[in-house]
Amino acid sequence: MNKQSELFHSINQVSRHYSKILNENLVPLGIYSAQWSIIFLLKRDGALSQKEISNYLGVEAPTMTRTLIRMEKSGWIIRLPGKDKREKKIELTEAALNEYPVWLKVVRKTEDEVLHQVLDEEIDDLLKLTQKLKNNLG
């Protein structure tokens, strides 16, 4: 296998395994890693449209719709009118904001376990590389 193929295979495998471990740690708290990605994004950036969330996460619209419906039923998000009648902004509820520190603690613990023996400089290098890859994806 050439280096390029090995790199992308490795990225894919690490991502899958990390998502699996994160799910195992978050499910007892009532959320999945896919929902955490949305919660983290909304907490960081504030209210966003479904399209903005889908574009950022690289998730197809039908999948995003199903996830957001589940999150709405769980009481983690609400939909608010946007500038355009057709567009609604999605925002975290007070319940989600109250649970956020609990979820974040579990995520940080999982990250610490996965990053055990990884140096800060290595993290910086990987962040630079993934940013370049994201830029090339468009």
PDB file of C-alpha atoms in Angstrom:
ATOM      1  CA  MET A   1       0.000   0.000   0.000  1.00  0.00           C
ATOM      2  CA  ASN A   2       1.378   3.444  -0.843  1.00  0.00           C
ATOM      3  CA  LYS A   3       1.746   6.204   1.773  1.00  0.00           C
ATOM      4  CA  GLN A   4      -1.308   8.140   0.603  1.00  0.00           C
ATOM      5  CA  SER A   5      -3.568   5.117   0.832  1.00  0.00           C
ATOM      6  CA  GLU A   6      -2.094   4.198   4.209  1.00  0.00           C
ATOM      7  CA  LEU A   7      -2.693   7.728   5.498  1.00  0.00           C
ATOM      8  CA  PHE A   8      -6.366   7.825   4.523  1.00  0.00           C
ATOM      9  CA  HIS A   9      -6.961   4.284   5.704  1.00  0.00           C
ATOM     10  CA  SER A  10      -5.396   5.211   9.052  1.00  0.00           C
ATOM     11  CA  ILE A  11      -7.452   8.417   9.380  1.00  0.00           C
ATOM     12  CA  ASN A  12     -10.616   6.460   8.657  1.00  0.00           C
ATOM     13  CA  GLN A  13      -9.786   3.714  11.159  1.00  0.00           C
ATOM     14  CA  VAL A  14      -8.846   6.142  13.939  1.00  0.00           C
ATOM     15  CA  SER A  15     -12.045   8.100  13.338  1.00  0.00           C
ATOM     16  CA  ARG A  16     -14.220   4.965  13.440  1.00  0.00           C
ATOM     17  CA  HIS A  17     -12.593   3.604  16.591  1.00  0.00           C
ATOM     18  CA  TYR A  18     -12.737   6.970  18.341  1.00  0.00           C
ATOM     19  CA  SER A  19     -16.447   7.362  17.473  1.00  0.00           C
ATOM     20  CA  LYS A  20     -17.128   3.871  18.821  1.00  0.00           C
ATOM     21  CA  ILE A  21     -15.361   4.575  22.125  1.00  0.00           C
ATOM     22  CA  LEU A  22     -16.988   7.992  22.435  1.00  0.00           C
ATOM     23  CA  ASN A  23     -20.416   6.448  21.808  1.00  0.00           C
ATOM     24  CA  GLU A  24     -19.784   3.836  24.501  1.00  0.00           C
ATOM     25  CA  ASN A  25     -18.994   6.637  26.948  1.00  0.00           C
ATOM     26  CA  LEU A  26     -21.796   9.033  25.928  1.00  0.00           C
ATOM     27  CA  VAL A  27     -24.741   6.646  25.424  1.00  0.00           C
ATOM     28  CA  PRO A  28     -25.259   6.199  29.189  1.00  0.00           C
ATOM     29  CA  LEU A  29     -25.737   9.992  29.295  1.00  0.00           C
ATOM     30  CA  GLY A  30     -28.419   9.876  26.589  1.00  0.00           C
ATOM     31  CA  ILE A  31     -26.508  11.134  23.547  1.00  0.00           C
ATOM     32  CA  TYR A  32     -24.462   9.716  20.674  1.00  0.00           C
ATOM     33  CA  SER A  33     -21.200  11.034  19.244  1.00  0.00           C
ATOM     34  CA  ALA A  34     -23.026  12.376  16.155  1.00  0.00           C
ATOM     35  CA  GLN A  35     -25.308  14.377  18.447  1.00  0.00           C
ATOM     36  CA  TRP A  36     -22.303  15.542  20.469  1.00  0.00           C
ATOM     37  CA  SER A  37     -20.738  16.941  17.278  1.00  0.00           C
ATOM     38  CA  ILE A  38     -23.842  19.063  16.722  1.00  0.00           C
ATOM     39  CA  ILE A  39     -24.060  20.101  20.373  1.00  0.00           C
ATOM     40  CA  PHE A  40     -20.387  21.081  20.423  1.00  0.00           C
ATOM     41  CA  LEU A  41     -20.783  23.101  17.209  1.00  0.00           C
ATOM     42  CA  LEU A  42     -23.905  24.917  18.442  1.00  0.00           C
ATOM     43  CA  LYS A  43     -22.287  25.674  21.798  1.00  0.00           C
ATOM     44  CA  ARG A  44     -19.204  27.030  20.049  1.00  0.00           C
ATOM     45  CA  ASP A  45     -20.881  28.964  17.204  1.00  0.00           C
ATOM     46  CA  GLY A  46     -24.409  29.689  18.456  1.00  0.00           C
ATOM     47  CA  ALA A  47     -27.621  29.153  16.481  1.00  0.00           C
ATOM     48  CA  LEU A  48     -27.098  27.746  12.977  1.00  0.00           C
ATOM     49  CA  SER A  49     -29.320  26.567  10.142  1.00  0.00           C
ATOM     50  CA  GLN A  50     -29.628  22.860   9.375  1.00  0.00           C
ATOM     51  CA  LYS A  51     -27.772  23.473   6.119  1.00  0.00           C
ATOM     52  CA  GLU A  52     -24.889  25.190   7.925  1.00  0.00           C
ATOM     53  CA  ILE A  53     -24.604  22.276  10.363  1.00  0.00           C
ATOM     54  CA  SER A  54     -24.787  19.705   7.541  1.00  0.00           C
ATOM     55  CA  ASN A  55     -22.152  21.531   5.507  1.00  0.00           C
ATOM     56  CA  TYR A  56     -19.772  21.895   8.442  1.00  0.00           C
ATOM     57  CA  LEU A  57     -20.062  18.255   9.497  1.00  0.00           C
ATOM     58  CA  GLY A  58     -20.196  16.867   5.948  1.00  0.00           C
ATOM     59  CA  VAL A  59     -23.452  15.029   6.637  1.00  0.00           C
ATOM     60  CA  GLU A  60     -26.195  14.479   4.051  1.00  0.00           C
ATOM     61  CA  ALA A  61     -29.484  16.341   4.631  1.00  0.00           C
ATOM     62  CA  PRO A  62     -31.678  13.250   5.324  1.00  0.00           C
ATOM     63  CA  THR A  63     -29.253  11.959   7.965  1.00  0.00           C
ATOM     64  CA  MET A  64     -29.046  15.395   9.551  1.00  0.00           C
ATOM     65  CA  THR A  65     -32.837  15.703   9.575  1.00  0.00           C
ATOM     66  CA  ARG A  66     -33.218  12.374  11.416  1.00  0.00           C
ATOM     67  CA  THR A  67     -30.548  13.298  13.957  1.00  0.00           C
ATOM     68  CA  LEU A  68     -32.061  16.721  14.620  1.00  0.00           C
ATOM     69  CA  ILE A  69     -35.550  15.236  15.033  1.00  0.00           C
ATOM     70  CA  ARG A  70     -34.164  12.825  17.666  1.00  0.00           C
ATOM     71  CA  MET A  71     -32.381  15.673  19.413  1.00  0.00           C
ATOM     72  CA  GLU A  72     -35.528  17.785  19.386  1.00  0.00           C
ATOM     73  CA  LYS A  73     -37.564  14.926  20.899  1.00  0.00           C
ATOM     74  CA  SER A  74     -34.879  14.504  23.578  1.00  0.00           C
ATOM     75  CA  GLY A  75     -35.165  18.196  24.412  1.00  0.00           C
ATOM     76  CA  TRP A  76     -31.610  19.131  23.409  1.00  0.00           C
ATOM     77  CA  ILE A  77     -32.411  21.564  20.570  1.00  0.00           C
ATOM     78  CA  ILE A  78     -35.143  23.944  19.449  1.00  0.00           C
ATOM     79  CA  ARG A  79     -35.843  25.410  16.029  1.00  0.00           C
ATOM     80  CA  LEU A  80     -36.254  29.162  15.813  1.00  0.00           C
ATOM     81  CA  PRO A  81     -37.445  31.289  12.885  1.00  0.00           C
ATOM     82  CA  GLY A  82     -34.579  32.486  10.694  1.00  0.00           C
ATOM     83  CA  LYS A  83     -34.290  35.491   8.403  1.00  0.00           C
ATOM     84  CA  ASP A  84     -36.024  33.538   5.653  1.00  0.00           C
ATOM     85  CA  LYS A  85     -39.437  31.888   6.273  1.00  0.00           C
ATOM     86  CA  ARG A  86     -38.093  28.588   4.911  1.00  0.00           C
ATOM     87  CA  GLU A  87     -34.984  28.609   7.072  1.00  0.00           C
ATOM     88  CA  LYS A  88     -35.024  27.852  10.760  1.00  0.00           C
ATOM     89  CA  LYS A  89     -32.123  28.350  13.139  1.00  0.00           C
ATOM     90  CA  ILE A  90     -31.252  25.510  15.484  1.00  0.00           C
ATOM     91  CA  GLU A  91     -30.249  26.351  19.007  1.00  0.00           C
ATOM     92  CA  LEU A  92     -29.399  24.418  22.152  1.00  0.00           C
ATOM     93  CA  THR A  93     -32.078  24.302  24.829  1.00  0.00           C
ATOM     94  CA  GLU A  94     -31.520  25.246  28.448  1.00  0.00           C
ATOM     95  CA  ALA A  95     -31.593  21.511  29.265  1.00  0.00           C
ATOM     96  CA  ALA A  96     -28.741  20.861  26.810  1.00  0.00           C
ATOM     97  CA  LEU A  97     -26.746  23.798  28.154  1.00  0.00           C
ATOM     98  CA  ASN A  98     -27.193  22.420  31.681  1.00  0.00           C
ATOM     99  CA  GLU A  99     -25.991  18.945  30.598  1.00  0.00           C
ATOM    100  CA  TYR A 100     -23.131  20.297  28.474  1.00  0.00           C
ATOM    101  CA  PRO A 101     -20.521  20.307  31.295  1.00  0.00           C
ATOM    102  CA  VAL A 102     -21.340  16.670  32.115  1.00  0.00           C
ATOM    103  CA  TRP A 103     -21.034  15.620  28.461  1.00  0.00           C
ATOM    104  CA  LEU A 104     -17.860  17.676  28.025  1.00  0.00           C
ATOM    105  CA  LYS A 105     -16.243  15.978  31.037  1.00  0.00           C
ATOM    106  CA  VAL A 106     -16.863  12.543  29.459  1.00  0.00           C
ATOM    107  CA  VAL A 107     -15.592  13.716  26.066  1.00  0.00           C
ATOM    108  CA  ARG A 108     -12.433  15.209  27.611  1.00  0.00           C
ATOM    109  CA  LYS A 109     -11.779  11.986  29.546  1.00  0.00           C
ATOM    110  CA  THR A 110     -12.167   9.977  26.319  1.00  0.00           C
ATOM    111  CA  GLU A 111      -9.864  12.354  24.453  1.00  0.00           C
ATOM    112  CA  ASP A 112      -7.260  12.103  27.224  1.00  0.00           C
ATOM    113  CA  GLU A 113      -7.339   8.310  27.010  1.00  0.00           C
ATOM    114  CA  VAL A 114      -6.917   8.347  23.234  1.00  0.00           C
ATOM    115  CA  LEU A 115      -4.180  11.002  23.352  1.00  0.00           C
ATOM    116  CA  HIS A 116      -2.211   9.206  26.064  1.00  0.00           C
ATOM    117  CA  GLN A 117       1.519   9.548  25.243  1.00  0.00           C
ATOM    118  CA  VAL A 118       0.838  11.935  22.340  1.00  0.00           C
ATOM    119  CA  LEU A 119       2.878  15.124  22.630  1.00  0.00           C
ATOM    120  CA  ASP A 120       1.431  18.629  22.210  1.00  0.00           C
ATOM    121  CA  GLU A 121       3.777  19.189  19.252  1.00  0.00           C
ATOM    122  CA  GLU A 122       2.371  16.073  17.566  1.00  0.00           C
ATOM    123  CA  ILE A 123      -1.156  17.369  18.117  1.00  0.00           C
ATOM    124  CA  ASP A 124      -0.141  20.713  16.575  1.00  0.00           C
ATOM    125  CA  ASP A 125       1.343  18.929  13.550  1.00  0.00           C
ATOM    126  CA  LEU A 126      -1.776  16.814  13.083  1.00  0.00           C
ATOM    127  CA  LEU A 127      -4.012  19.881  13.374  1.00  0.00           C
ATOM    128  CA  LYS A 128      -1.985  21.603  10.644  1.00  0.00           C
ATOM    129  CA  LEU A 129      -2.222  18.537   8.420  1.00  0.00           C
ATOM    130  CA  THR A 130      -5.962  18.079   8.893  1.00  0.00           C
ATOM    131  CA  GLN A 131      -6.527  21.784   8.185  1.00  0.00           C
ATOM    132  CA  LYS A 132      -4.639  21.415   4.894  1.00  0.00           C
ATOM    133  CA  LEU A 133      -6.710  18.343   4.019  1.00  0.00           C
ATOM    134  CA  LYS A 134      -9.954  20.181   4.855  1.00  0.00           C
ATOM    135  CA  ASN A 135      -8.896  23.103   2.679  1.00  0.00           C
ATOM    136  CA  ASN A 136      -8.238  20.728  -0.223  1.00  0.00           C
ATOM    137  CA  LEU A 137     -11.691  19.186   0.179  1.00  0.00           C
ATOM    138  CA  GLY A 138     -13.268  22.525  -0.619  1.00  0.00           C
TER     139      GLY A 138
END
